[in-house]
Short mmCIF file of C-alpha atoms in Angstrom, two decimals:
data_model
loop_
_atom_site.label_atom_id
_atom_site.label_comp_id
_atom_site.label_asym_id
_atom_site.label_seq_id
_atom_site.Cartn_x
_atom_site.Cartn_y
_atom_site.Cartn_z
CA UNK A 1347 -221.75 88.19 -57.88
CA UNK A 1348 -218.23 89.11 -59.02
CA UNK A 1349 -218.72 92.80 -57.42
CA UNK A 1350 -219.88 91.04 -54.29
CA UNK A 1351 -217.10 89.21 -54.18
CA UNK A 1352 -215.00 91.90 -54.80
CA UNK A 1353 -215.99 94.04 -52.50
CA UNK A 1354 -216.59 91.58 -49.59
CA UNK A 1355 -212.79 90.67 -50.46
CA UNK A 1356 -212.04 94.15 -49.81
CA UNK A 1357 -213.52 94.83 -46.91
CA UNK A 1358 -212.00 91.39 -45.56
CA UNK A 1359 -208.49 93.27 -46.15
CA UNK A 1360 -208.90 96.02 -44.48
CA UNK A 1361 -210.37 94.49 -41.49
CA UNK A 1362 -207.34 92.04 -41.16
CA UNK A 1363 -205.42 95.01 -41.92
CA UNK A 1364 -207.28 96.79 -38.61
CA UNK A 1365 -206.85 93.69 -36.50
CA UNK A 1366 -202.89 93.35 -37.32
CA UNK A 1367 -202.41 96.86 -36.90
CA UNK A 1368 -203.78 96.33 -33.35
CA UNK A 1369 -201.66 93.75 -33.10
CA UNK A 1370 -198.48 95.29 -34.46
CA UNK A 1371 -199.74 98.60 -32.13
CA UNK A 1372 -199.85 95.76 -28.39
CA UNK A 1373 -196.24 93.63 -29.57
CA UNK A 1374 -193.62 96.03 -31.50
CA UNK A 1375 -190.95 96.49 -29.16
CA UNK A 1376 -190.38 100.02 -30.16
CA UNK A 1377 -192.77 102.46 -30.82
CA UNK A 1378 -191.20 103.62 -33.83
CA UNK A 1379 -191.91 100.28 -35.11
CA UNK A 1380 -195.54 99.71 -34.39
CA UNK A 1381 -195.95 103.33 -35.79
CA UNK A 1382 -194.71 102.20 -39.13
CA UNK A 1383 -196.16 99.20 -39.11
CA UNK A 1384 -199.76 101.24 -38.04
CA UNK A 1385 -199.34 103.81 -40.49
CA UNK A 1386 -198.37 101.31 -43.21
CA UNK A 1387 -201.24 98.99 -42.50
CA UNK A 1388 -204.20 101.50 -42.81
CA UNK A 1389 -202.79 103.40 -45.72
CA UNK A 1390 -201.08 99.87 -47.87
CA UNK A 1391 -202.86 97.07 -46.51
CA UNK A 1392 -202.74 94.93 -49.59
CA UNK A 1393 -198.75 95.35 -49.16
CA UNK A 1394 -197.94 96.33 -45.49
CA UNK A 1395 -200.39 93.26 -44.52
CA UNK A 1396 -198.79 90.00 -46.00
CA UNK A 1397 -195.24 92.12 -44.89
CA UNK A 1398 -196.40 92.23 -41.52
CA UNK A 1399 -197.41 88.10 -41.16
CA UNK A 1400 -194.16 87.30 -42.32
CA UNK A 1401 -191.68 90.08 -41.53
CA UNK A 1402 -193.00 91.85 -38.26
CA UNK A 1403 -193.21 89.23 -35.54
CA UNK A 1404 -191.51 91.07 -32.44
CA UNK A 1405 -189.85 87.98 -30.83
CA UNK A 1406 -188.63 84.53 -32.01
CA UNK A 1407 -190.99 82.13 -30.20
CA UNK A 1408 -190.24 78.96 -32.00
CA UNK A 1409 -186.56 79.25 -30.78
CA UNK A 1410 -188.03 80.21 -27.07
CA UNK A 1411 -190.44 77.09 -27.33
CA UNK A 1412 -187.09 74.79 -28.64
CA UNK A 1413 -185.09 76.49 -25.71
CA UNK A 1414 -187.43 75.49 -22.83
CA UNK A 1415 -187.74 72.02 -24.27
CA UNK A 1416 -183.97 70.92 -23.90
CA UNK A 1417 -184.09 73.32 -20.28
CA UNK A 1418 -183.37 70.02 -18.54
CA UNK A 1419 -180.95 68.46 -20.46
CA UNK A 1420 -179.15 72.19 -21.01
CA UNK A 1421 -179.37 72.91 -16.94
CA UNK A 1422 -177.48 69.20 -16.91
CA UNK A 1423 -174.79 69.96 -19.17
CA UNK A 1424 -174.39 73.46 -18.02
CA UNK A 1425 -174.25 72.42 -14.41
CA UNK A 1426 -171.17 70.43 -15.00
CA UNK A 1427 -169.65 72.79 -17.56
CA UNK A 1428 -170.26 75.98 -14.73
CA UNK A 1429 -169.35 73.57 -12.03
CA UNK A 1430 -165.83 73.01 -13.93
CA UNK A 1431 -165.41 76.62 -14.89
CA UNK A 1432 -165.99 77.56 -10.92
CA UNK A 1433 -162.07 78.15 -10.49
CA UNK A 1434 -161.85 80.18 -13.04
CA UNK A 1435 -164.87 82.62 -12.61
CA UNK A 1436 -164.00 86.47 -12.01
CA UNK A 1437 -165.91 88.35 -9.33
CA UNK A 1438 -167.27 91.66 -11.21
CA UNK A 1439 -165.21 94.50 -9.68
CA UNK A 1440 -167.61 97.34 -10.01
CA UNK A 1441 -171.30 97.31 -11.01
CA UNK A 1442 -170.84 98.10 -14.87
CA UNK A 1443 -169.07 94.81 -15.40
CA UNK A 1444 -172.18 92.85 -13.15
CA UNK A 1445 -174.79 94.44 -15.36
CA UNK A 1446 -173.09 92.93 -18.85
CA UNK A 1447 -173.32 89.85 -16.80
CA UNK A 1448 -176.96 90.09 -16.19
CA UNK A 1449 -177.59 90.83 -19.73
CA UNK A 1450 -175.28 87.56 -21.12
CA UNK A 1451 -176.59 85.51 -18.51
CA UNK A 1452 -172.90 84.24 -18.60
CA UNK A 1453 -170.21 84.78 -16.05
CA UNK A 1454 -166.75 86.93 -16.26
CA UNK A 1455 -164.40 84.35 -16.90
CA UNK A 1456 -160.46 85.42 -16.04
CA UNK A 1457 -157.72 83.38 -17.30
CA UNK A 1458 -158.49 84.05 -21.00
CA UNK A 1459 -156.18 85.09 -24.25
CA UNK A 1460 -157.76 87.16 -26.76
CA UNK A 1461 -155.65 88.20 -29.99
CA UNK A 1462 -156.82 90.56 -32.48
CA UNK A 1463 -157.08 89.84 -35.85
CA UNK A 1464 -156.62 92.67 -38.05
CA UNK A 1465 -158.25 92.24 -41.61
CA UNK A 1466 -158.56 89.09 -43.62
CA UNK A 1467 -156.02 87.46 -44.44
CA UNK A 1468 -155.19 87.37 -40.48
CA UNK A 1469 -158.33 86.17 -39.68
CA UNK A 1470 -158.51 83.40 -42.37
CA UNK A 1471 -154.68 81.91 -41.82
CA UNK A 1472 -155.60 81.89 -38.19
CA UNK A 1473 -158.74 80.28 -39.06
CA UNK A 1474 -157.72 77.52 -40.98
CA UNK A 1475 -154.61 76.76 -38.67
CA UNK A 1476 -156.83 75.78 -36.21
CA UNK A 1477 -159.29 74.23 -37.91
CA UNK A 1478 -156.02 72.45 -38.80
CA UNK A 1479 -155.48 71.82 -35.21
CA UNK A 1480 -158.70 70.37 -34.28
CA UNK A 1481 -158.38 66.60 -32.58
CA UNK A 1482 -161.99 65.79 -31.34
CA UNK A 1483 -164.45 68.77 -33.02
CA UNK A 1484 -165.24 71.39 -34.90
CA UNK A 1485 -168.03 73.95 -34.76
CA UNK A 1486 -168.78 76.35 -37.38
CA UNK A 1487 -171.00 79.03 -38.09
CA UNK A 1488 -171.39 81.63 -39.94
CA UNK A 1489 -174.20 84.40 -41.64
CA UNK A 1490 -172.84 84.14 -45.12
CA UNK A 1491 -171.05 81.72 -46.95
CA UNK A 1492 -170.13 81.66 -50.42
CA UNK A 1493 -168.96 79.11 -52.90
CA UNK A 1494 -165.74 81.17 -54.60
CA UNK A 1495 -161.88 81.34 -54.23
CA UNK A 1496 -162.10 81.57 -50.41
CA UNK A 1497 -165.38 79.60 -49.15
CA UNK A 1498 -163.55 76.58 -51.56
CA UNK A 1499 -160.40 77.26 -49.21
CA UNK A 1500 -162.65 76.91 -46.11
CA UNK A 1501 -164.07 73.79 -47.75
CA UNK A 1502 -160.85 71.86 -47.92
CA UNK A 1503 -159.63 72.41 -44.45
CA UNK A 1504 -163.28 71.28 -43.17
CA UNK A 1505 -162.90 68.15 -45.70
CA UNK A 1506 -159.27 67.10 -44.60
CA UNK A 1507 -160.36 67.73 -40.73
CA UNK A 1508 -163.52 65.06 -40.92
CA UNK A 1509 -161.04 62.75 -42.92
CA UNK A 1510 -158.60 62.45 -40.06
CA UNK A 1511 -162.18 62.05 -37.70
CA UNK A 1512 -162.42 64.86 -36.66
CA UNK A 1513 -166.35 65.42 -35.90
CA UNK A 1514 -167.64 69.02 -37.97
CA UNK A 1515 -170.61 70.41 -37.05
CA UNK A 1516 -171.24 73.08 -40.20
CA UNK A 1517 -174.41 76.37 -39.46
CA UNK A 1518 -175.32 78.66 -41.86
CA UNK A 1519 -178.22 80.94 -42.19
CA UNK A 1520 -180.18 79.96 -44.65
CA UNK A 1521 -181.31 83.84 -45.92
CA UNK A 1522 -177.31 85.43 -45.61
CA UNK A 1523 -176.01 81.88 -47.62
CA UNK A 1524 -179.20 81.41 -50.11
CA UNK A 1525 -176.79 81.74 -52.64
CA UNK A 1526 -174.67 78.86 -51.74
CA UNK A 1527 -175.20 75.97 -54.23
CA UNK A 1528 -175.90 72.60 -53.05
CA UNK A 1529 -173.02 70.85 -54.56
CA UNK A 1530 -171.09 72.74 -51.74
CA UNK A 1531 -173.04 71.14 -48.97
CA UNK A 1532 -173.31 67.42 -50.98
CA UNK A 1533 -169.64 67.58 -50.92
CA UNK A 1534 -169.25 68.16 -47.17
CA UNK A 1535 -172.30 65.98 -45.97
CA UNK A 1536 -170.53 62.58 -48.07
CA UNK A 1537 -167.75 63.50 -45.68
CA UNK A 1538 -169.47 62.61 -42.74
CA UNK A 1539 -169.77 66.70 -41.82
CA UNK A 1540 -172.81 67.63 -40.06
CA UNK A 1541 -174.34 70.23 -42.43
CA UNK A 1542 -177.37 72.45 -41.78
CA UNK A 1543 -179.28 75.89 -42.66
CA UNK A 1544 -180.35 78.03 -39.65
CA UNK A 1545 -184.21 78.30 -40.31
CA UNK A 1546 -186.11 81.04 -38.94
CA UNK A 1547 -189.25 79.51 -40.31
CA UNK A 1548 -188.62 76.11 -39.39
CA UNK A 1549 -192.15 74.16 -39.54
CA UNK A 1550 -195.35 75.02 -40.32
CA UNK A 1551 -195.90 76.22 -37.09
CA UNK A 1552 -193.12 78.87 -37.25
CA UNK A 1553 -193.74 79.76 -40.80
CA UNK A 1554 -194.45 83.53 -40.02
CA UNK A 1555 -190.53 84.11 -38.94
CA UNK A 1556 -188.74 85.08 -42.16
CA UNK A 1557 -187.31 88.32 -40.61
CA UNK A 1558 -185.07 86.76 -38.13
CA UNK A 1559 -181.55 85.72 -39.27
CA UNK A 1560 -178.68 84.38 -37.33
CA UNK A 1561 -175.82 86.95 -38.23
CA UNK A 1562 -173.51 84.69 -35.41
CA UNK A 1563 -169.65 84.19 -36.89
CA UNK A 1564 -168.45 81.56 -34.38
CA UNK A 1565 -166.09 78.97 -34.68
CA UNK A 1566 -164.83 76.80 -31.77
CA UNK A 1567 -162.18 74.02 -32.21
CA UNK A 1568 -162.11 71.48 -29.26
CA UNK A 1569 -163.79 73.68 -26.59
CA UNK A 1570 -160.57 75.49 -26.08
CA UNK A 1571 -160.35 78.14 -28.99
CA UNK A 1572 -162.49 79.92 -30.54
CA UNK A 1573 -163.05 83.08 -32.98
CA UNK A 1574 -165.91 85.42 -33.56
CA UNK A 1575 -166.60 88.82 -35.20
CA UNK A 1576 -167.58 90.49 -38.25
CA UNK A 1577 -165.85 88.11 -40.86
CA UNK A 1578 -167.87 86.01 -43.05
CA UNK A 1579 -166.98 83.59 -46.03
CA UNK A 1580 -166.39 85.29 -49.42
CA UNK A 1581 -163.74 86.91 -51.59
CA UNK A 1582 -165.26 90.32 -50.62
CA UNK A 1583 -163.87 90.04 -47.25
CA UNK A 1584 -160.78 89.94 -48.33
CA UNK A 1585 -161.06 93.26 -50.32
CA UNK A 1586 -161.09 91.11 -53.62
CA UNK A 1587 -164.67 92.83 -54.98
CA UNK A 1588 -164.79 95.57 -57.37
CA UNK A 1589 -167.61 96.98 -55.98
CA UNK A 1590 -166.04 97.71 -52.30
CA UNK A 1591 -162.30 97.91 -52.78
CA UNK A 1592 -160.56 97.43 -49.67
CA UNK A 1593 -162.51 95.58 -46.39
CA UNK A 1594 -161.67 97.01 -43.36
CA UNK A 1595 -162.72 94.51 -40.67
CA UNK A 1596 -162.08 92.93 -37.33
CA UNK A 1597 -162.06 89.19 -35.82
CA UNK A 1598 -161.29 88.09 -32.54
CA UNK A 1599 -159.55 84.98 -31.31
CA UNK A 1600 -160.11 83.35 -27.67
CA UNK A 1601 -158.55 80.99 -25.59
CA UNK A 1602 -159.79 80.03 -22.28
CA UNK A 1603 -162.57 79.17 -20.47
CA UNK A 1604 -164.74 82.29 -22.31
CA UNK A 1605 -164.39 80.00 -25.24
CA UNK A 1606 -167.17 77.56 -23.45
CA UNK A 1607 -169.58 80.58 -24.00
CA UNK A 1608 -169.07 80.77 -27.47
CA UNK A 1609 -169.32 77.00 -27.71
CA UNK A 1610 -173.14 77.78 -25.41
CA UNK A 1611 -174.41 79.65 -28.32
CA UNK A 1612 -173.91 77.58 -31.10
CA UNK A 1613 -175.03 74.50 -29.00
CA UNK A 1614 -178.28 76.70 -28.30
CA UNK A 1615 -178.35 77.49 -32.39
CA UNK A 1616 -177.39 74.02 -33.40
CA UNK A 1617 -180.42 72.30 -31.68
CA UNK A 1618 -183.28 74.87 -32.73
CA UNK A 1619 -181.86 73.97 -36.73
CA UNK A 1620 -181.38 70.05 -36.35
CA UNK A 1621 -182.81 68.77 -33.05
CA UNK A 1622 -180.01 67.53 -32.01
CA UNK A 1623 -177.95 67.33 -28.55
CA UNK A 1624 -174.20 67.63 -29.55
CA UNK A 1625 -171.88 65.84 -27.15
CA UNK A 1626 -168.98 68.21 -26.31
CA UNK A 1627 -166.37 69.14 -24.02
CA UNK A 1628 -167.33 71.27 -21.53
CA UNK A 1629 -164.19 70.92 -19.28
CA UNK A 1630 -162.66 74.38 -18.71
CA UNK A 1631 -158.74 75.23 -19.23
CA UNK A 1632 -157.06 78.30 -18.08
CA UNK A 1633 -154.61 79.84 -21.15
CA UNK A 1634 -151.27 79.59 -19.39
CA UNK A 1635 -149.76 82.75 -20.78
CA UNK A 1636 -152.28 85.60 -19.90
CA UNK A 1637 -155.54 86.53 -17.52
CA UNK A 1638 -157.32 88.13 -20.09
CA UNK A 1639 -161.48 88.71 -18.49
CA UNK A 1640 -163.86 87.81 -20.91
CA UNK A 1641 -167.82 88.08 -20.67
CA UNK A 1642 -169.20 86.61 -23.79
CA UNK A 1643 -172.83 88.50 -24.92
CA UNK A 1644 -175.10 86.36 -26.76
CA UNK A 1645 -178.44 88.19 -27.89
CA UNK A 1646 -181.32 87.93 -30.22
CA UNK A 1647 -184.76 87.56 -30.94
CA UNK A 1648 -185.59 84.84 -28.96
CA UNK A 1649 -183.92 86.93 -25.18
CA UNK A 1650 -186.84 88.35 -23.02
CA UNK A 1651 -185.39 91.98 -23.40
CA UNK A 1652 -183.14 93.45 -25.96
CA UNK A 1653 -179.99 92.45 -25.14
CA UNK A 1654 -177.70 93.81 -27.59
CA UNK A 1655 -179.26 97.69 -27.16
CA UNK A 1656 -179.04 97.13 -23.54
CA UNK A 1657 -175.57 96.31 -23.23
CA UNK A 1658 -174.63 99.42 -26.08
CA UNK A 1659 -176.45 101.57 -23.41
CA UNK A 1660 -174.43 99.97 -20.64
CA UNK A 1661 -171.47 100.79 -22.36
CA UNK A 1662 -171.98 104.28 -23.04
CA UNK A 1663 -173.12 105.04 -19.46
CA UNK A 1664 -170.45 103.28 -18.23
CA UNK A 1665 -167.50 105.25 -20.14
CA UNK A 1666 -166.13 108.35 -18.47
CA UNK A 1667 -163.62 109.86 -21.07
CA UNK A 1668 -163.74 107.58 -23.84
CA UNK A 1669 -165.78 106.01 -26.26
CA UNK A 1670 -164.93 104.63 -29.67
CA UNK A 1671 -167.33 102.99 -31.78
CA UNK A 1672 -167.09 101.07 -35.09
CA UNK A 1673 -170.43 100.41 -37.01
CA UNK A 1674 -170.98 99.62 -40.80
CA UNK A 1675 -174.99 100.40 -40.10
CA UNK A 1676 -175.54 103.15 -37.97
CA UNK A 1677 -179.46 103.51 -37.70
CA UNK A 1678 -179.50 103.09 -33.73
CA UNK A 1679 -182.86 103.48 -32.11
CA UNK A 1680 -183.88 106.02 -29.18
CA UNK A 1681 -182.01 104.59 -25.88
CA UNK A 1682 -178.87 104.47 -27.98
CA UNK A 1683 -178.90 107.69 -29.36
CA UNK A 1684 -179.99 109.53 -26.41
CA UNK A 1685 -177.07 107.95 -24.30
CA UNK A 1686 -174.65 108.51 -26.72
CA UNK A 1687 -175.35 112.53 -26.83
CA UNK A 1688 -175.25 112.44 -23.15
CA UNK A 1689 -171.97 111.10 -23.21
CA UNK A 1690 -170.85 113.65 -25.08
CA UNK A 1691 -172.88 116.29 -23.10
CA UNK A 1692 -170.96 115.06 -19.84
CA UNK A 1693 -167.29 115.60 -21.44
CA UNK A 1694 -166.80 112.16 -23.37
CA UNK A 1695 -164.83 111.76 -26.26
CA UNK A 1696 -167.18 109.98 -28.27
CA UNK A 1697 -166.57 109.28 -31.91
CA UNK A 1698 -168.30 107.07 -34.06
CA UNK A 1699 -166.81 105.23 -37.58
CA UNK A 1700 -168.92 104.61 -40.71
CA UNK A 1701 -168.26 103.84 -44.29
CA UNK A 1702 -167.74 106.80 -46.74
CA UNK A 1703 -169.69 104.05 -49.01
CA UNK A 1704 -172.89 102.80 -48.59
CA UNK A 1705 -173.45 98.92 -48.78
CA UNK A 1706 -177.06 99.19 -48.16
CA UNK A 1707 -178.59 102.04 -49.32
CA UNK A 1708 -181.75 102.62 -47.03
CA UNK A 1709 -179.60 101.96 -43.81
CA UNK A 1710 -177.03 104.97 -45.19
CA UNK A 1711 -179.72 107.08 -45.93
CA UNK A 1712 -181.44 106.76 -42.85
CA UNK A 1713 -178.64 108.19 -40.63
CA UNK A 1714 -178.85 111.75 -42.20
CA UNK A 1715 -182.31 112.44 -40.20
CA UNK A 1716 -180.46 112.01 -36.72
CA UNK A 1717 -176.77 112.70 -37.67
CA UNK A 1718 -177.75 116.90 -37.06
CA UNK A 1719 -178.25 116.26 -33.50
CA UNK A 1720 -175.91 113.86 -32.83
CA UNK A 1721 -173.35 116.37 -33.91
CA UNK A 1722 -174.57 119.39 -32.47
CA UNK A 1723 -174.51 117.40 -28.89
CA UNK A 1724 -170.59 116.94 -29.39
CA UNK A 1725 -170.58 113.15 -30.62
CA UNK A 1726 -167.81 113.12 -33.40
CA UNK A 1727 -168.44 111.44 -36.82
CA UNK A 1728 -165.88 109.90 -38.92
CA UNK A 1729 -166.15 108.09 -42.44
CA UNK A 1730 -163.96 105.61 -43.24
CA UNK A 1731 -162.05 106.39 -47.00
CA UNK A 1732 -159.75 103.84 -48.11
CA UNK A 1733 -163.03 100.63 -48.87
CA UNK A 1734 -166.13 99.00 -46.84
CA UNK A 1735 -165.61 99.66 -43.12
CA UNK A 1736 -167.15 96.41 -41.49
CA UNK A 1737 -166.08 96.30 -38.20
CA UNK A 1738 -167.92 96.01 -34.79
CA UNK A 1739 -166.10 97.37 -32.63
CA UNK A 1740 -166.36 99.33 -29.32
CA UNK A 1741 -163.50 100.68 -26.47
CA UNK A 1742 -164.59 102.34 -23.43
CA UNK A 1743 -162.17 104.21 -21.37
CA UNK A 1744 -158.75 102.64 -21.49
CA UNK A 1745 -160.37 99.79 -19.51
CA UNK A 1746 -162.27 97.72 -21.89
CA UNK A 1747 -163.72 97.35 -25.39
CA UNK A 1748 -165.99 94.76 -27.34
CA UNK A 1749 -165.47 92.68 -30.69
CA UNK A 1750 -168.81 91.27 -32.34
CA UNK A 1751 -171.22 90.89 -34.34
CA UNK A 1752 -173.43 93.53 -33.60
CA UNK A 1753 -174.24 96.61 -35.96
CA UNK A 1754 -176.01 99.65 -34.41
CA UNK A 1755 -179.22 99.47 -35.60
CA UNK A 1756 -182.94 98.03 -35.27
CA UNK A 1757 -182.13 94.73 -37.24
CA UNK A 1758 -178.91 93.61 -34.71
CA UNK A 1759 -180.74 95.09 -31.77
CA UNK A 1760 -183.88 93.30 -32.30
CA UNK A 1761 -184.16 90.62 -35.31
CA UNK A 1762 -180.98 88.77 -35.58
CA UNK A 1763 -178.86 87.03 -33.33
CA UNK A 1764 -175.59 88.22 -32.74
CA UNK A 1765 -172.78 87.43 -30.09
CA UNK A 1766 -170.26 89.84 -28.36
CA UNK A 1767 -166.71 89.26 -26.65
CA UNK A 1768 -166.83 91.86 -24.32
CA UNK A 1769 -162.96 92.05 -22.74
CA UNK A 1770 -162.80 94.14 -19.38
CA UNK A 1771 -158.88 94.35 -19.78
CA UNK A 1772 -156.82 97.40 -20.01
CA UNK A 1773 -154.15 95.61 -21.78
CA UNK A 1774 -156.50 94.20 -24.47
CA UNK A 1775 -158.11 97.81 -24.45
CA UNK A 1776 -154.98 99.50 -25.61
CA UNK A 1777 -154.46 97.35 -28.45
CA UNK A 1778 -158.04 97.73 -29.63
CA UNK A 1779 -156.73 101.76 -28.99
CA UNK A 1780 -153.72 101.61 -31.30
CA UNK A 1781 -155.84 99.84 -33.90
CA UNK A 1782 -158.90 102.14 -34.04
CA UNK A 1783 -156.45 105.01 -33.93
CA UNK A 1784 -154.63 103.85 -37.35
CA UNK A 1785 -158.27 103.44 -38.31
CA UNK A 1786 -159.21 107.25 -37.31
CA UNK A 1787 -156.35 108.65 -39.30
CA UNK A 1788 -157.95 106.84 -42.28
CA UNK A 1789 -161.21 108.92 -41.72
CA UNK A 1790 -162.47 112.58 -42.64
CA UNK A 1791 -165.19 113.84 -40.00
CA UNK A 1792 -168.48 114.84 -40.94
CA UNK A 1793 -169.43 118.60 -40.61
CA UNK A 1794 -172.93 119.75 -39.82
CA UNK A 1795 -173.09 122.10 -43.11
CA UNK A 1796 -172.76 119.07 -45.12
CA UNK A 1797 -175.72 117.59 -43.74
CA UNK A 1798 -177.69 120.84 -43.37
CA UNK A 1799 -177.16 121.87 -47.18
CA UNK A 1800 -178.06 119.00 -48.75
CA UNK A 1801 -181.25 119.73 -50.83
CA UNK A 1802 -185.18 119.20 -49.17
CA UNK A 1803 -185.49 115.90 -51.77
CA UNK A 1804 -182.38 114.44 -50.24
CA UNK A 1805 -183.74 115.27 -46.13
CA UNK A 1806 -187.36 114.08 -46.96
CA UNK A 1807 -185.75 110.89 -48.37
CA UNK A 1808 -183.68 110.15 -45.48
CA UNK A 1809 -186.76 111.24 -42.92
CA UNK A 1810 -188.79 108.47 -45.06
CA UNK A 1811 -185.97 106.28 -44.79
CA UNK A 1812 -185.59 106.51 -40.90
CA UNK A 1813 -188.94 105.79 -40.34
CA UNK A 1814 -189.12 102.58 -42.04
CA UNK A 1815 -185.70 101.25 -40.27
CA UNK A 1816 -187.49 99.41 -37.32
CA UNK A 1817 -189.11 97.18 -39.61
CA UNK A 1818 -186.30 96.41 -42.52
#
């Protein structure tokens, strides 16, 4: 009886293992990924099976079900909020800038400020001065947030807004901050601040969604500033961890009617986590002092197509003698790879920052199976030397450039959601040049020898590597 049941248990596997791998083979988005998930499925199914119920789900449907359940009252709100921001929309002057507008389903804005912020303690003082600011609301979001020296800085400002009534709505993804204690969030919540996790597997119903994360950094103060980028909450991004010395990173801060799109998203995120309807402002203001165009790029699991690799793609078609990218994880998939070798085929100075050190060891390997053809089409490689290079960063031309949250790889492209300031101005294009050229300087470029001779254990590792990257 045991043996029966045994072997009937067996069998039972490997035919759910058959059925998924069907399924994995009619609904990965990429067919690297339903080859991994294939090959993994007939050859581990009593691994690669549970993995694939709770990790490989290609799209977010509980977030697409929530978003066409508050369609009406979002079309209501939005109508207003577009109907306000009418005066201050930009027509798209050539057909580059109307296809990132297709993809964000948001308009170019003009009117706008956007000011770098170089590094951390920038970003934070900035940060926290305007949380200072803040007279009606505050929204806040962010991937990972940690309980040390600087989350407890974050902590007071939030506590001392809410005191003087100021409403704080407070996101955070509940896989990036599962090390945040409770006590943390207690403290907030007896303040009146509206706390909650970001829950991919919200429900019963949705409980096979634990791959998706919400890797947004947003922060909007009133409707009429806001920051994003690739800052989150911990000592380490301010170069204070032993581990990666120095943080190189980049945040972004906007004033204007673009800010209303940033405020979009985290009303969109907001309601999937809690339920709720936030009441905000969605009355647009020009920024007095500069006409900055701004196109803010929201994307993730939950978009019909795939956003984010869509509009890297746009970019790199649309660049003509220039192209500068900044990625910490640098495991693009086909489209983007293929476009950016083009570029360089076609005369494009296209150079691409990484760290010198890894941060997450698969991604880093994974780059040494493609990096050999990348180079030998002309695309440049740097690694950056001084710490962790975190940045997102992109500039095109000396027209425009981007500032987000998106890495160049499967898990950006595909399972998180991410946002992007993409800034169609040559004046906020040649400070993003001066930057990344200060940057550059800071970098040695990657040979093809280097690659080439390492030894066959270190290539078959990275080949092995590379083919698991669609589904991390």
């Amino acid at each position: 009886m045991a043996s029966w049941l045994l072997g009937t248990g067996i069998m039972l596997i490997h035919l759910l293992g058959i059925v998924s791998a069907i399924m994995a083979l009619m609904s990965s988005r990429t067919s690297q990924g339903a080859i991994a998930w294939i090959i993994s499925l007939f050859t581990f199914p009593y691994v690669a099976l549970p993995a694939y119920w709770f990790f490989g789900r290609p799209r977010f449907y509980g977030y697409v079900m929530a978003r066409g359940e508050r369609d009406n009252v979002l079309r209501r709100v939005l109508a207003r909020y577009q109907e306000s921001a009418r005066p201050f929309l930009a027509p798209p002057v050539n057909s580059d800038i109307q296809a990132v507008e297709q993809l964000a389903m948001m308009p170019l804005t003009r009117g706008n400020n956007a000011t770098l912020l170089i590094d951390g303690e920038a970003t934070f003082t900035s940060l926290f001065e305007g949380i200072d600011r803040a007279e009606h609301y505050l929204l806040l979001q962010f991937f990972i947030v940690r309980d040390d020296a600087l989350g407890r800085r974050l902590h007071q400002h939030l506590l001392k807004a809410a005191r003087r009534g100021v409403r704080v709505y407070f996101l955070y993804d509940e896989v990036g901050s599962r090390k945040l204690n409770e006590g943390y969030l207690k403290e907030l919540a007896a303040e009146d601040i509206a706390v909650s996790p970001f829950r991919s597997s919200r429900g019963f119903k949705h409980r096979f969604q634990l791959n998706f994360r919400n890797h947004r950094k947003i922060a909007v103060i009133d409707g009429k500033q806001g920051w994003l980028g690739g800052f989150n909450v911990g000592v380490e991004y301010l170069g204070q961890h032993p581990r990666h010395g120095p943080w190189r990173d980049t945040h972004l801060m906007l004033e204007g009617p673009s800010v209303l799109g940033l405020q979009e998203a985290f009303w969109e995120d907001w309601h999937w986590a809690t339920g709720e309807v936030a009441s905000l402002n969605w009355q647009t203001e020009s920024h007095s002092d500069s006409d900055y165009h701004v196109v803010i790029v929201p994307s993730g699991p939950a978009d019909k197509q795939d956003t984010a690799s869509l509009l890297i793609q746009q970019l790199i078609h649309s660049a003509t003698h220039r192209l500068w990218v900044t990625s910490p994880y640098f495991v693009p998939d086909q489209g983007v790879q293929d476009a950016l070798r083009l570029a360089a085929m076609r005369g494009v100075d296209v150079r691409v920052m990484i760290p010198e050190r890894p941060d997450h060891l698969l991604v880093f390997l994974s780059a040494f199976s493609f990096l050999p053809d990348m180079l030998k089409a002309g695309v440049k490689i740097y690694r950056y030397l001084p710490g962790f290079l975190h940045q997102k960063v992109i500039l095109i031309d000396s027209e425009a450039a981007t500032v987000g949250t998106v890495n160049l790889d499967n898990r950006s492209f595909r399972l998180n959601f991410e946002i992007t300031a993409f800034i169609p101005t040559p004046a906020f294009a040649e400070q993003v040049h001066q930057m990344l050229e200060e940057d550059f300087a800071q970098c040695r470029r990657v040979t093809i020898d280097e690659i080439q001779q390492r030894p066959l254990w270190k290539k078959v590792v990275s080949r092995a590597a590379y083919l698991m990257s669609p589904i991390q």
